[in-house]
Amino acid sequence: MLVRADFAEARAMPRQQSGLTRAEELLKQAEALIGKREFAGAQAAAEESLTLREAALGRSHLLVASSLDMLGVILFYRGDLTKAEATLSRALDITRKNPKATFDERA
């Protein structure tokens, strides 16, 4: 049984990596859309990035915090201050729980 579990986990890794690559692309897309002041599209991209990262890494990973940070900024720009505050607060909580992480790991 242990061998099957290890095999299933190993087989899932390429899909997981693919999701993480897509999440990074979406975050870059969101940043570009912010620059164009296309906040609705940026929000959709940031939300999808967050979903992919949470699925691959769990809800408390630093890369999840990065997606939350971007989403929080977008929500702020869109005037949804309540959701922006909650989203940015969650990103900060995750970052605080990982005090030994380097700047590169947080980005």
PDB file of N, CA and C in Angstrom:
ATOM      1  N   MET A   1       0.815  -1.203   0.000  1.00  0.00           N
ATOM      2  CA  MET A   1       0.000   0.000   0.000  1.00  0.00           C
ATOM      3  C   MET A   1       0.854   1.260   0.000  1.00  0.00           C
ATOM      4  N   LEU A   2       1.927   1.240   0.748  1.00  0.00           N
ATOM      5  CA  LEU A   2       2.816   2.387   0.797  1.00  0.00           C
ATOM      6  C   LEU A   2       3.399   2.679  -0.580  1.00  0.00           C
ATOM      7  N   VAL A   3       3.741   1.638  -1.318  1.00  0.00           N
ATOM      8  CA  VAL A   3       4.304   1.815  -2.651  1.00  0.00           C
ATOM      9  C   VAL A   3       3.289   2.485  -3.564  1.00  0.00           C
ATOM     10  N   ARG A   4       2.042   2.057  -3.509  1.00  0.00           N
ATOM     11  CA  ARG A   4       0.993   2.690  -4.317  1.00  0.00           C
ATOM     12  C   ARG A   4       0.826   4.156  -3.960  1.00  0.00           C
ATOM     13  N   ALA A   5       0.842   4.469  -2.687  1.00  0.00           N
ATOM     14  CA  ALA A   5       0.687   5.860  -2.259  1.00  0.00           C
ATOM     15  C   ALA A   5       1.849   6.696  -2.780  1.00  0.00           C
ATOM     16  N   ASP A   6       3.073   6.157  -2.689  1.00  0.00           N
ATOM     17  CA  ASP A   6       4.236   6.878  -3.193  1.00  0.00           C
ATOM     18  C   ASP A   6       4.134   7.079  -4.703  1.00  0.00           C
ATOM     19  N   PHE A   7       3.695   6.045  -5.414  1.00  0.00           N
ATOM     20  CA  PHE A   7       3.548   6.138  -6.867  1.00  0.00           C
ATOM     21  C   PHE A   7       2.491   7.172  -7.237  1.00  0.00           C
ATOM     22  N   ALA A   8       1.373   7.161  -6.538  1.00  0.00           N
ATOM     23  CA  ALA A   8       0.307   8.127  -6.819  1.00  0.00           C
ATOM     24  C   ALA A   8       0.783   9.542  -6.562  1.00  0.00           C
ATOM     25  N   GLU A   9       1.541   9.723  -5.497  1.00  0.00           N
ATOM     26  CA  GLU A   9       2.069  11.057  -5.181  1.00  0.00           C
ATOM     27  C   GLU A   9       3.056  11.502  -6.261  1.00  0.00           C
ATOM     28  N   ALA A  10       3.930  10.612  -6.684  1.00  0.00           N
ATOM     29  CA  ALA A  10       4.910  10.941  -7.717  1.00  0.00           C
ATOM     30  C   ALA A  10       4.228  11.255  -9.044  1.00  0.00           C
ATOM     31  N   ARG A  11       3.169  10.520  -9.355  1.00  0.00           N
ATOM     32  CA  ARG A  11       2.434  10.758 -10.594  1.00  0.00           C
ATOM     33  C   ARG A  11       1.722  12.103 -10.568  1.00  0.00           C
ATOM     34  N   ALA A  12       1.298  12.541  -9.395  1.00  0.00           N
ATOM     35  CA  ALA A  12       0.593  13.816  -9.268  1.00  0.00           C
ATOM     36  C   ALA A  12       1.539  15.010  -9.349  1.00  0.00           C
ATOM     37  N   MET A  13       2.827  14.809  -9.114  1.00  0.00           N
ATOM     38  CA  MET A  13       3.771  15.921  -9.074  1.00  0.00           C
ATOM     39  C   MET A  13       3.845  16.716 -10.382  1.00  0.00           C
ATOM     40  N   PRO A  14       3.900  16.089 -11.570  1.00  0.00           N
ATOM     41  CA  PRO A  14       3.925  16.903 -12.792  1.00  0.00           C
ATOM     42  C   PRO A  14       2.677  17.776 -12.938  1.00  0.00           C
ATOM     43  N   ARG A  15       1.512  17.248 -12.570  1.00  0.00           N
ATOM     44  CA  ARG A  15       0.285  18.050 -12.621  1.00  0.00           C
ATOM     45  C   ARG A  15       0.374  19.206 -11.643  1.00  0.00           C
ATOM     46  N   GLN A  16       0.907  18.923 -10.453  1.00  0.00           N
ATOM     47  CA  GLN A  16       1.054  19.950  -9.434  1.00  0.00           C
ATOM     48  C   GLN A  16       2.002  21.039  -9.933  1.00  0.00           C
ATOM     49  N   GLN A  17       3.131  20.631 -10.517  1.00  0.00           N
ATOM     50  CA  GLN A  17       4.099  21.597 -11.036  1.00  0.00           C
ATOM     51  C   GLN A  17       3.486  22.410 -12.159  1.00  0.00           C
ATOM     52  N   SER A  18       2.699  21.763 -13.009  1.00  0.00           N
ATOM     53  CA  SER A  18       2.026  22.457 -14.088  1.00  0.00           C
ATOM     54  C   SER A  18       1.073  23.519 -13.534  1.00  0.00           C
ATOM     55  N   GLY A  19       0.358  23.171 -12.474  1.00  0.00           N
ATOM     56  CA  GLY A  19      -0.535  24.137 -11.833  1.00  0.00           C
ATOM     57  C   GLY A  19       0.216  25.298 -11.234  1.00  0.00           C
ATOM     58  N   LEU A  20       1.380  25.023 -10.653  1.00  0.00           N
ATOM     59  CA  LEU A  20       2.186  26.094 -10.062  1.00  0.00           C
ATOM     60  C   LEU A  20       2.773  27.003 -11.133  1.00  0.00           C
ATOM     61  N   THR A  21       3.152  26.415 -12.254  1.00  0.00           N
ATOM     62  CA  THR A  21       3.651  27.225 -13.367  1.00  0.00           C
ATOM     63  C   THR A  21       2.547  28.126 -13.889  1.00  0.00           C
ATOM     64  N   ARG A  22       1.382  27.567 -14.037  1.00  0.00           N
ATOM     65  CA  ARG A  22       0.224  28.354 -14.492  1.00  0.00           C
ATOM     66  C   ARG A  22      -0.110  29.447 -13.485  1.00  0.00           C
ATOM     67  N   ALA A  23      -0.020  29.148 -12.203  1.00  0.00           N
ATOM     68  CA  ALA A  23      -0.308  30.138 -11.163  1.00  0.00           C
ATOM     69  C   ALA A  23       0.656  31.314 -11.267  1.00  0.00           C
ATOM     70  N   GLU A  24       1.930  31.035 -11.524  1.00  0.00           N
ATOM     71  CA  GLU A  24       2.930  32.101 -11.671  1.00  0.00           C
ATOM     72  C   GLU A  24       2.630  32.951 -12.900  1.00  0.00           C
ATOM     73  N   GLU A  25       2.263  32.311 -13.999  1.00  0.00           N
ATOM     74  CA  GLU A  25       1.899  33.037 -15.220  1.00  0.00           C
ATOM     75  C   GLU A  25       0.698  33.950 -14.965  1.00  0.00           C
ATOM     76  N   LEU A  26      -0.279  33.435 -14.233  1.00  0.00           N
ATOM     77  CA  LEU A  26      -1.478  34.231 -13.934  1.00  0.00           C
ATOM     78  C   LEU A  26      -1.145  35.431 -13.067  1.00  0.00           C
ATOM     79  N   LEU A  27      -0.224  35.262 -12.129  1.00  0.00           N
ATOM     80  CA  LEU A  27       0.164  36.378 -11.275  1.00  0.00           C
ATOM     81  C   LEU A  27       0.864  37.467 -12.097  1.00  0.00           C
ATOM     82  N   LYS A  28       1.706  37.055 -13.032  1.00  0.00           N
ATOM     83  CA  LYS A  28       2.357  38.023 -13.921  1.00  0.00           C
ATOM     84  C   LYS A  28       1.324  38.729 -14.801  1.00  0.00           C
ATOM     85  N   GLN A  29       0.342  37.963 -15.249  1.00  0.00           N
ATOM     86  CA  GLN A  29      -0.736  38.542 -16.057  1.00  0.00           C
ATOM     87  C   GLN A  29      -1.517  39.561 -15.237  1.00  0.00           C
ATOM     88  N   ALA A  30      -1.813  39.230 -13.991  1.00  0.00           N
ATOM     89  CA  ALA A  30      -2.543  40.148 -13.121  1.00  0.00           C
ATOM     90  C   ALA A  30      -1.763  41.442 -12.930  1.00  0.00           C
ATOM     91  N   GLU A  31      -0.452  41.317 -12.751  1.00  0.00           N
ATOM     92  CA  GLU A  31       0.388  42.504 -12.573  1.00  0.00           C
ATOM     93  C   GLU A  31       0.356  43.386 -13.822  1.00  0.00           C
ATOM     94  N   ALA A  32       0.429  42.765 -14.995  1.00  0.00           N
ATOM     95  CA  ALA A  32       0.363  43.520 -16.246  1.00  0.00           C
ATOM     96  C   ALA A  32      -0.987  44.210 -16.397  1.00  0.00           C
ATOM     97  N   LEU A  33      -2.052  43.525 -16.027  1.00  0.00           N
ATOM     98  CA  LEU A  33      -3.393  44.108 -16.136  1.00  0.00           C
ATOM     99  C   LEU A  33      -3.582  45.270 -15.149  1.00  0.00           C
ATOM    100  N   ILE A  34      -2.972  45.177 -13.993  1.00  0.00           N
ATOM    101  CA  ILE A  34      -3.019  46.304 -13.048  1.00  0.00           C
ATOM    102  C   ILE A  34      -2.382  47.523 -13.695  1.00  0.00           C
ATOM    103  N   GLY A  35      -1.247  47.306 -14.354  1.00  0.00           N
ATOM    104  CA  GLY A  35      -0.568  48.412 -15.037  1.00  0.00           C
ATOM    105  C   GLY A  35      -1.434  49.066 -16.094  1.00  0.00           C
ATOM    106  N   LYS A  36      -2.344  48.299 -16.664  1.00  0.00           N
ATOM    107  CA  LYS A  36      -3.265  48.829 -17.680  1.00  0.00           C
ATOM    108  C   LYS A  36      -4.573  49.307 -17.058  1.00  0.00           C
ATOM    109  N   ARG A  37      -4.653  49.207 -15.737  1.00  0.00           N
ATOM    110  CA  ARG A  37      -5.843  49.590 -14.979  1.00  0.00           C
ATOM    111  C   ARG A  37      -7.068  48.741 -15.347  1.00  0.00           C
ATOM    112  N   GLU A  38      -6.824  47.485 -15.721  1.00  0.00           N
ATOM    113  CA  GLU A  38      -7.876  46.521 -16.032  1.00  0.00           C
ATOM    114  C   GLU A  38      -8.054  45.614 -14.812  1.00  0.00           C
ATOM    115  N   PHE A  39      -8.679  46.185 -13.790  1.00  0.00           N
ATOM    116  CA  PHE A  39      -8.722  45.537 -12.491  1.00  0.00           C
ATOM    117  C   PHE A  39      -9.621  44.299 -12.439  1.00  0.00           C
ATOM    118  N   ALA A  40     -10.682  44.273 -13.226  1.00  0.00           N
ATOM    119  CA  ALA A  40     -11.551  43.089 -13.220  1.00  0.00           C
ATOM    120  C   ALA A  40     -10.800  41.867 -13.755  1.00  0.00           C
ATOM    121  N   GLY A  41     -10.088  42.035 -14.845  1.00  0.00           N
ATOM    122  CA  GLY A  41      -9.295  40.948 -15.393  1.00  0.00           C
ATOM    123  C   GLY A  41      -8.158  40.551 -14.468  1.00  0.00           C
ATOM    124  N   ALA A  42      -7.541  41.552 -13.853  1.00  0.00           N
ATOM    125  CA  ALA A  42      -6.460  41.284 -12.904  1.00  0.00           C
ATOM    126  C   ALA A  42      -6.980  40.480 -11.714  1.00  0.00           C
ATOM    127  N   GLN A  43      -8.161  40.821 -11.243  1.00  0.00           N
ATOM    128  CA  GLN A  43      -8.750  40.090 -10.114  1.00  0.00           C
ATOM    129  C   GLN A  43      -9.015  38.643 -10.486  1.00  0.00           C
ATOM    130  N   ALA A  44      -9.558  38.414 -11.658  1.00  0.00           N
ATOM    131  CA  ALA A  44      -9.841  37.042 -12.094  1.00  0.00           C
ATOM    132  C   ALA A  44      -8.549  36.227 -12.178  1.00  0.00           C
ATOM    133  N   ALA A  45      -7.495  36.826 -12.716  1.00  0.00           N
ATOM    134  CA  ALA A  45      -6.218  36.121 -12.829  1.00  0.00           C
ATOM    135  C   ALA A  45      -5.629  35.826 -11.449  1.00  0.00           C
ATOM    136  N   ALA A  46      -5.688  36.795 -10.546  1.00  0.00           N
ATOM    137  CA  ALA A  46      -5.149  36.604  -9.200  1.00  0.00           C
ATOM    138  C   ALA A  46      -5.944  35.550  -8.430  1.00  0.00           C
ATOM    139  N   GLU A  47      -7.250  35.547  -8.595  1.00  0.00           N
ATOM    140  CA  GLU A  47      -8.081  34.544  -7.918  1.00  0.00           C
ATOM    141  C   GLU A  47      -7.775  33.134  -8.426  1.00  0.00           C
ATOM    142  N   GLU A  48      -7.570  32.995  -9.727  1.00  0.00           N
ATOM    143  CA  GLU A  48      -7.244  31.683 -10.276  1.00  0.00           C
ATOM    144  C   GLU A  48      -5.856  31.239  -9.802  1.00  0.00           C
ATOM    145  N   SER A  49      -4.915  32.174  -9.751  1.00  0.00           N
ATOM    146  CA  SER A  49      -3.583  31.865  -9.235  1.00  0.00           C
ATOM    147  C   SER A  49      -3.668  31.362  -7.798  1.00  0.00           C
ATOM    148  N   LEU A  50      -4.450  32.038  -6.995  1.00  0.00           N
ATOM    149  CA  LEU A  50      -4.637  31.645  -5.602  1.00  0.00           C
ATOM    150  C   LEU A  50      -5.227  30.242  -5.499  1.00  0.00           C
ATOM    151  N   THR A  51      -6.243  29.961  -6.283  1.00  0.00           N
ATOM    152  CA  THR A  51      -6.889  28.647  -6.270  1.00  0.00           C
ATOM    153  C   THR A  51      -5.898  27.542  -6.628  1.00  0.00           C
ATOM    154  N   LEU A  52      -5.101  27.770  -7.663  1.00  0.00           N
ATOM    155  CA  LEU A  52      -4.120  26.771  -8.084  1.00  0.00           C
ATOM    156  C   LEU A  52      -3.056  26.536  -7.017  1.00  0.00           C
ATOM    157  N   ARG A  53      -2.572  27.610  -6.429  1.00  0.00           N
ATOM    158  CA  ARG A  53      -1.539  27.470  -5.406  1.00  0.00           C
ATOM    159  C   ARG A  53      -2.069  26.804  -4.145  1.00  0.00           C
ATOM    160  N   GLU A  54      -3.278  27.152  -3.738  1.00  0.00           N
ATOM    161  CA  GLU A  54      -3.855  26.499  -2.555  1.00  0.00           C
ATOM    162  C   GLU A  54      -4.035  25.000  -2.805  1.00  0.00           C
ATOM    163  N   ALA A  55      -4.465  24.642  -4.008  1.00  0.00           N
ATOM    164  CA  ALA A  55      -4.666  23.229  -4.335  1.00  0.00           C
ATOM    165  C   ALA A  55      -3.344  22.467  -4.328  1.00  0.00           C
ATOM    166  N   ALA A  56      -2.286  23.092  -4.816  1.00  0.00           N
ATOM    167  CA  ALA A  56      -0.998  22.413  -4.923  1.00  0.00           C
ATOM    168  C   ALA A  56      -0.187  22.444  -3.635  1.00  0.00           C
ATOM    169  N   LEU A  57      -0.307  23.534  -2.870  1.00  0.00           N
ATOM    170  CA  LEU A  57       0.607  23.748  -1.747  1.00  0.00           C
ATOM    171  C   LEU A  57      -0.053  23.802  -0.380  1.00  0.00           C
ATOM    172  N   GLY A  58      -1.370  23.913  -0.352  1.00  0.00           N
ATOM    173  CA  GLY A  58      -2.069  24.093   0.922  1.00  0.00           C
ATOM    174  C   GLY A  58      -2.316  25.575   1.180  1.00  0.00           C
ATOM    175  N   ARG A  59      -3.101  25.848   2.189  1.00  0.00           N
ATOM    176  CA  ARG A  59      -3.552  27.218   2.448  1.00  0.00           C
ATOM    177  C   ARG A  59      -2.535  28.091   3.185  1.00  0.00           C
ATOM    178  N   SER A  60      -1.418  27.536   3.643  1.00  0.00           N
ATOM    179  CA  SER A  60      -0.513  28.336   4.463  1.00  0.00           C
ATOM    180  C   SER A  60       0.898  28.447   3.881  1.00  0.00           C
ATOM    181  N   HIS A  61       1.050  28.212   2.601  1.00  0.00           N
ATOM    182  CA  HIS A  61       2.358  28.311   1.954  1.00  0.00           C
ATOM    183  C   HIS A  61       2.651  29.772   1.589  1.00  0.00           C
ATOM    184  N   LEU A  62       3.943  30.124   1.566  1.00  0.00           N
ATOM    185  CA  LEU A  62       4.322  31.495   1.234  1.00  0.00           C
ATOM    186  C   LEU A  62       3.903  31.914  -0.174  1.00  0.00           C
ATOM    187  N   LEU A  63       3.876  30.987  -1.112  1.00  0.00           N
ATOM    188  CA  LEU A  63       3.411  31.344  -2.450  1.00  0.00           C
ATOM    189  C   LEU A  63       1.915  31.649  -2.452  1.00  0.00           C
ATOM    190  N   VAL A  64       1.180  31.032  -1.571  1.00  0.00           N
ATOM    191  CA  VAL A  64      -0.239  31.373  -1.397  1.00  0.00           C
ATOM    192  C   VAL A  64      -0.336  32.800  -0.874  1.00  0.00           C
ATOM    193  N   ALA A  65       0.537  33.147   0.064  1.00  0.00           N
ATOM    194  CA  ALA A  65       0.554  34.514   0.603  1.00  0.00           C
ATOM    195  C   ALA A  65       0.840  35.528  -0.509  1.00  0.00           C
ATOM    196  N   SER A  66       1.716  35.168  -1.438  1.00  0.00           N
ATOM    197  CA  SER A  66       2.027  36.057  -2.552  1.00  0.00           C
ATOM    198  C   SER A  66       0.792  36.305  -3.429  1.00  0.00           C
ATOM    199  N   SER A  67       0.044  35.249  -3.711  1.00  0.00           N
ATOM    200  CA  SER A  67      -1.190  35.409  -4.490  1.00  0.00           C
ATOM    201  C   SER A  67      -2.217  36.223  -3.721  1.00  0.00           C
ATOM    202  N   LEU A  68      -2.307  35.980  -2.421  1.00  0.00           N
ATOM    203  CA  LEU A  68      -3.235  36.752  -1.586  1.00  0.00           C
ATOM    204  C   LEU A  68      -2.865  38.230  -1.582  1.00  0.00           C
ATOM    205  N   ASP A  69      -1.570  38.509  -1.518  1.00  0.00           N
ATOM    206  CA  ASP A  69      -1.100  39.894  -1.519  1.00  0.00           C
ATOM    207  C   ASP A  69      -1.537  40.607  -2.799  1.00  0.00           C
ATOM    208  N   MET A  70      -1.305  39.962  -3.925  1.00  0.00           N
ATOM    209  CA  MET A  70      -1.695  40.559  -5.206  1.00  0.00           C
ATOM    210  C   MET A  70      -3.209  40.767  -5.264  1.00  0.00           C
ATOM    211  N   LEU A  71      -3.957  39.770  -4.830  1.00  0.00           N
ATOM    212  CA  LEU A  71      -5.414  39.890  -4.835  1.00  0.00           C
ATOM    213  C   LEU A  71      -5.871  41.018  -3.913  1.00  0.00           C
ATOM    214  N   GLY A  72      -5.248  41.127  -2.755  1.00  0.00           N
ATOM    215  CA  GLY A  72      -5.610  42.189  -1.824  1.00  0.00           C
ATOM    216  C   GLY A  72      -5.385  43.584  -2.406  1.00  0.00           C
ATOM    217  N   VAL A  73      -4.279  43.744  -3.101  1.00  0.00           N
ATOM    218  CA  VAL A  73      -3.986  45.035  -3.735  1.00  0.00           C
ATOM    219  C   VAL A  73      -5.037  45.348  -4.800  1.00  0.00           C
ATOM    220  N   ILE A  74      -5.397  44.351  -5.585  1.00  0.00           N
ATOM    221  CA  ILE A  74      -6.412  44.544  -6.632  1.00  0.00           C
ATOM    222  C   ILE A  74      -7.752  44.922  -6.002  1.00  0.00           C
ATOM    223  N   LEU A  75      -8.122  44.228  -4.943  1.00  0.00           N
ATOM    224  CA  LEU A  75      -9.388  44.549  -4.265  1.00  0.00           C
ATOM    225  C   LEU A  75      -9.365  45.979  -3.726  1.00  0.00           C
ATOM    226  N   PHE A  76      -8.217  46.405  -3.234  1.00  0.00           N
ATOM    227  CA  PHE A  76      -8.071  47.785  -2.765  1.00  0.00           C
ATOM    228  C   PHE A  76      -8.308  48.756  -3.921  1.00  0.00           C
ATOM    229  N   TYR A  77      -7.645  48.511  -5.053  1.00  0.00           N
ATOM    230  CA  TYR A  77      -7.813  49.372  -6.225  1.00  0.00           C
ATOM    231  C   TYR A  77      -9.266  49.406  -6.702  1.00  0.00           C
ATOM    232  N   ARG A  78      -9.970  48.297  -6.529  1.00  0.00           N
ATOM    233  CA  ARG A  78     -11.367  48.230  -6.964  1.00  0.00           C
ATOM    234  C   ARG A  78     -12.316  48.836  -5.939  1.00  0.00           C
ATOM    235  N   GLY A  79     -11.794  49.249  -4.789  1.00  0.00           N
ATOM    236  CA  GLY A  79     -12.613  49.908  -3.785  1.00  0.00           C
ATOM    237  C   GLY A  79     -13.297  48.974  -2.808  1.00  0.00           C
ATOM    238  N   ASP A  80     -12.980  47.686  -2.848  1.00  0.00           N
ATOM    239  CA  ASP A  80     -13.576  46.730  -1.914  1.00  0.00           C
ATOM    240  C   ASP A  80     -12.647  46.610  -0.705  1.00  0.00           C
ATOM    241  N   LEU A  81     -12.690  47.626   0.144  1.00  0.00           N
ATOM    242  CA  LEU A  81     -11.730  47.734   1.236  1.00  0.00           C
ATOM    243  C   LEU A  81     -11.890  46.647   2.288  1.00  0.00           C
ATOM    244  N   THR A  82     -13.103  46.197   2.524  1.00  0.00           N
ATOM    245  CA  THR A  82     -13.330  45.145   3.513  1.00  0.00           C
ATOM    246  C   THR A  82     -12.661  43.845   3.080  1.00  0.00           C
ATOM    247  N   LYS A  83     -12.889  43.442   1.832  1.00  0.00           N
ATOM    248  CA  LYS A  83     -12.267  42.218   1.324  1.00  0.00           C
ATOM    249  C   LYS A  83     -10.756  42.390   1.180  1.00  0.00           C
ATOM    250  N   ALA A  84     -10.324  43.588   0.779  1.00  0.00           N
ATOM    251  CA  ALA A  84      -8.889  43.851   0.645  1.00  0.00           C
ATOM    252  C   ALA A  84      -8.192  43.678   1.988  1.00  0.00           C
ATOM    253  N   GLU A  85      -8.772  44.232   3.023  1.00  0.00           N
ATOM    254  CA  GLU A  85      -8.170  44.125   4.351  1.00  0.00           C
ATOM    255  C   GLU A  85      -8.099  42.671   4.816  1.00  0.00           C
ATOM    256  N   ALA A  86      -9.168  41.934   4.633  1.00  0.00           N
ATOM    257  CA  ALA A  86      -9.188  40.528   5.055  1.00  0.00           C
ATOM    258  C   ALA A  86      -8.168  39.705   4.263  1.00  0.00           C
ATOM    259  N   THR A  87      -8.070  39.957   2.978  1.00  0.00           N
ATOM    260  CA  THR A  87      -7.154  39.218   2.118  1.00  0.00           C
ATOM    261  C   THR A  87      -5.707  39.539   2.469  1.00  0.00           C
ATOM    262  N   LEU A  88      -5.403  40.820   2.633  1.00  0.00           N
ATOM    263  CA  LEU A  88      -4.039  41.215   2.986  1.00  0.00           C
ATOM    264  C   LEU A  88      -3.673  40.750   4.395  1.00  0.00           C
ATOM    265  N   SER A  89      -4.641  40.727   5.281  1.00  0.00           N
ATOM    266  CA  SER A  89      -4.402  40.241   6.637  1.00  0.00           C
ATOM    267  C   SER A  89      -4.035  38.758   6.627  1.00  0.00           C
ATOM    268  N   ARG A  90      -4.729  37.993   5.800  1.00  0.00           N
ATOM    269  CA  ARG A  90      -4.415  36.559   5.691  1.00  0.00           C
ATOM    270  C   ARG A  90      -3.009  36.357   5.114  1.00  0.00           C
ATOM    271  N   ALA A  91      -2.651  37.164   4.124  1.00  0.00           N
ATOM    272  CA  ALA A  91      -1.301  37.077   3.543  1.00  0.00           C
ATOM    273  C   ALA A  91      -0.245  37.394   4.606  1.00  0.00           C
ATOM    274  N   LEU A  92      -0.499  38.403   5.401  1.00  0.00           N
ATOM    275  CA  LEU A  92       0.439  38.774   6.463  1.00  0.00           C
ATOM    276  C   LEU A  92       0.551  37.679   7.512  1.00  0.00           C
ATOM    277  N   ASP A  93      -0.565  37.079   7.878  1.00  0.00           N
ATOM    278  CA  ASP A  93      -0.543  35.982   8.857  1.00  0.00           C
ATOM    279  C   ASP A  93       0.322  34.824   8.368  1.00  0.00           C
ATOM    280  N   ILE A  94       0.169  34.456   7.105  1.00  0.00           N
ATOM    281  CA  ILE A  94       0.971  33.366   6.542  1.00  0.00           C
ATOM    282  C   ILE A  94       2.448  33.732   6.578  1.00  0.00           C
ATOM    283  N   THR A  95       2.769  34.956   6.196  1.00  0.00           N
ATOM    284  CA  THR A  95       4.158  35.404   6.175  1.00  0.00           C
ATOM    285  C   THR A  95       4.753  35.409   7.576  1.00  0.00           C
ATOM    286  N   ARG A  96       3.989  35.844   8.546  1.00  0.00           N
ATOM    287  CA  ARG A  96       4.472  35.859   9.930  1.00  0.00           C
ATOM    288  C   ARG A  96       4.739  34.456  10.465  1.00  0.00           C
ATOM    289  N   LYS A  97       4.018  33.478   9.981  1.00  0.00           N
ATOM    290  CA  LYS A  97       4.198  32.099  10.433  1.00  0.00           C
ATOM    291  C   LYS A  97       5.421  31.441   9.794  1.00  0.00           C
ATOM    292  N   ASN A  98       6.058  32.138   8.888  1.00  0.00           N
ATOM    293  CA  ASN A  98       7.246  31.627   8.199  1.00  0.00           C
ATOM    294  C   ASN A  98       8.401  32.614   8.361  1.00  0.00           C
ATOM    295  N   PRO A  99       8.793  32.932   9.594  1.00  0.00           N
ATOM    296  CA  PRO A  99       9.766  33.999   9.824  1.00  0.00           C
ATOM    297  C   PRO A  99      11.165  33.698   9.297  1.00  0.00           C
ATOM    298  N   LYS A 100      11.511  32.449   9.108  1.00  0.00           N
ATOM    299  CA  LYS A 100      12.856  32.113   8.648  1.00  0.00           C
ATOM    300  C   LYS A 100      12.958  32.062   7.128  1.00  0.00           C
ATOM    301  N   ALA A 101      11.883  32.296   6.438  1.00  0.00           N
ATOM    302  CA  ALA A 101      11.904  32.261   4.980  1.00  0.00           C
ATOM    303  C   ALA A 101      12.705  33.453   4.458  1.00  0.00           C
ATOM    304  N   THR A 102      13.428  33.214   3.396  1.00  0.00           N
ATOM    305  CA  THR A 102      14.176  34.299   2.785  1.00  0.00           C
ATOM    306  C   THR A 102      13.240  35.117   1.910  1.00  0.00           C
ATOM    307  N   PHE A 103      13.706  36.268   1.476  1.00  0.00           N
ATOM    308  CA  PHE A 103      12.894  37.124   0.620  1.00  0.00           C
ATOM    309  C   PHE A 103      12.507  36.381  -0.653  1.00  0.00           C
ATOM    310  N   ASP A 104      13.437  35.629  -1.236  1.00  0.00           N
ATOM    311  CA  ASP A 104      13.161  34.901  -2.483  1.00  0.00           C
ATOM    312  C   ASP A 104      12.051  33.880  -2.285  1.00  0.00           C
ATOM    313  N   GLU A 105      11.982  33.239  -1.129  1.00  0.00           N
ATOM    314  CA  GLU A 105      10.931  32.259  -0.873  1.00  0.00           C
ATOM    315  C   GLU A 105       9.581  32.936  -0.711  1.00  0.00           C
ATOM    316  N   ARG A 106       9.587  34.183  -0.275  1.00  0.00           N
ATOM    317  CA  ARG A 106       8.333  34.906  -0.074  1.00  0.00           C
ATOM    318  C   ARG A 106       7.799  35.484  -1.365  1.00  0.00           C
ATOM    319  N   ALA A 107       8.646  35.676  -2.355  1.00  0.00           N
ATOM    320  CA  ALA A 107       8.238  36.303  -3.617  1.00  0.00           C
ATOM    321  C   ALA A 107       7.530  35.317  -4.515  1.00  0.00           C
TER     322      ALA A 107
END
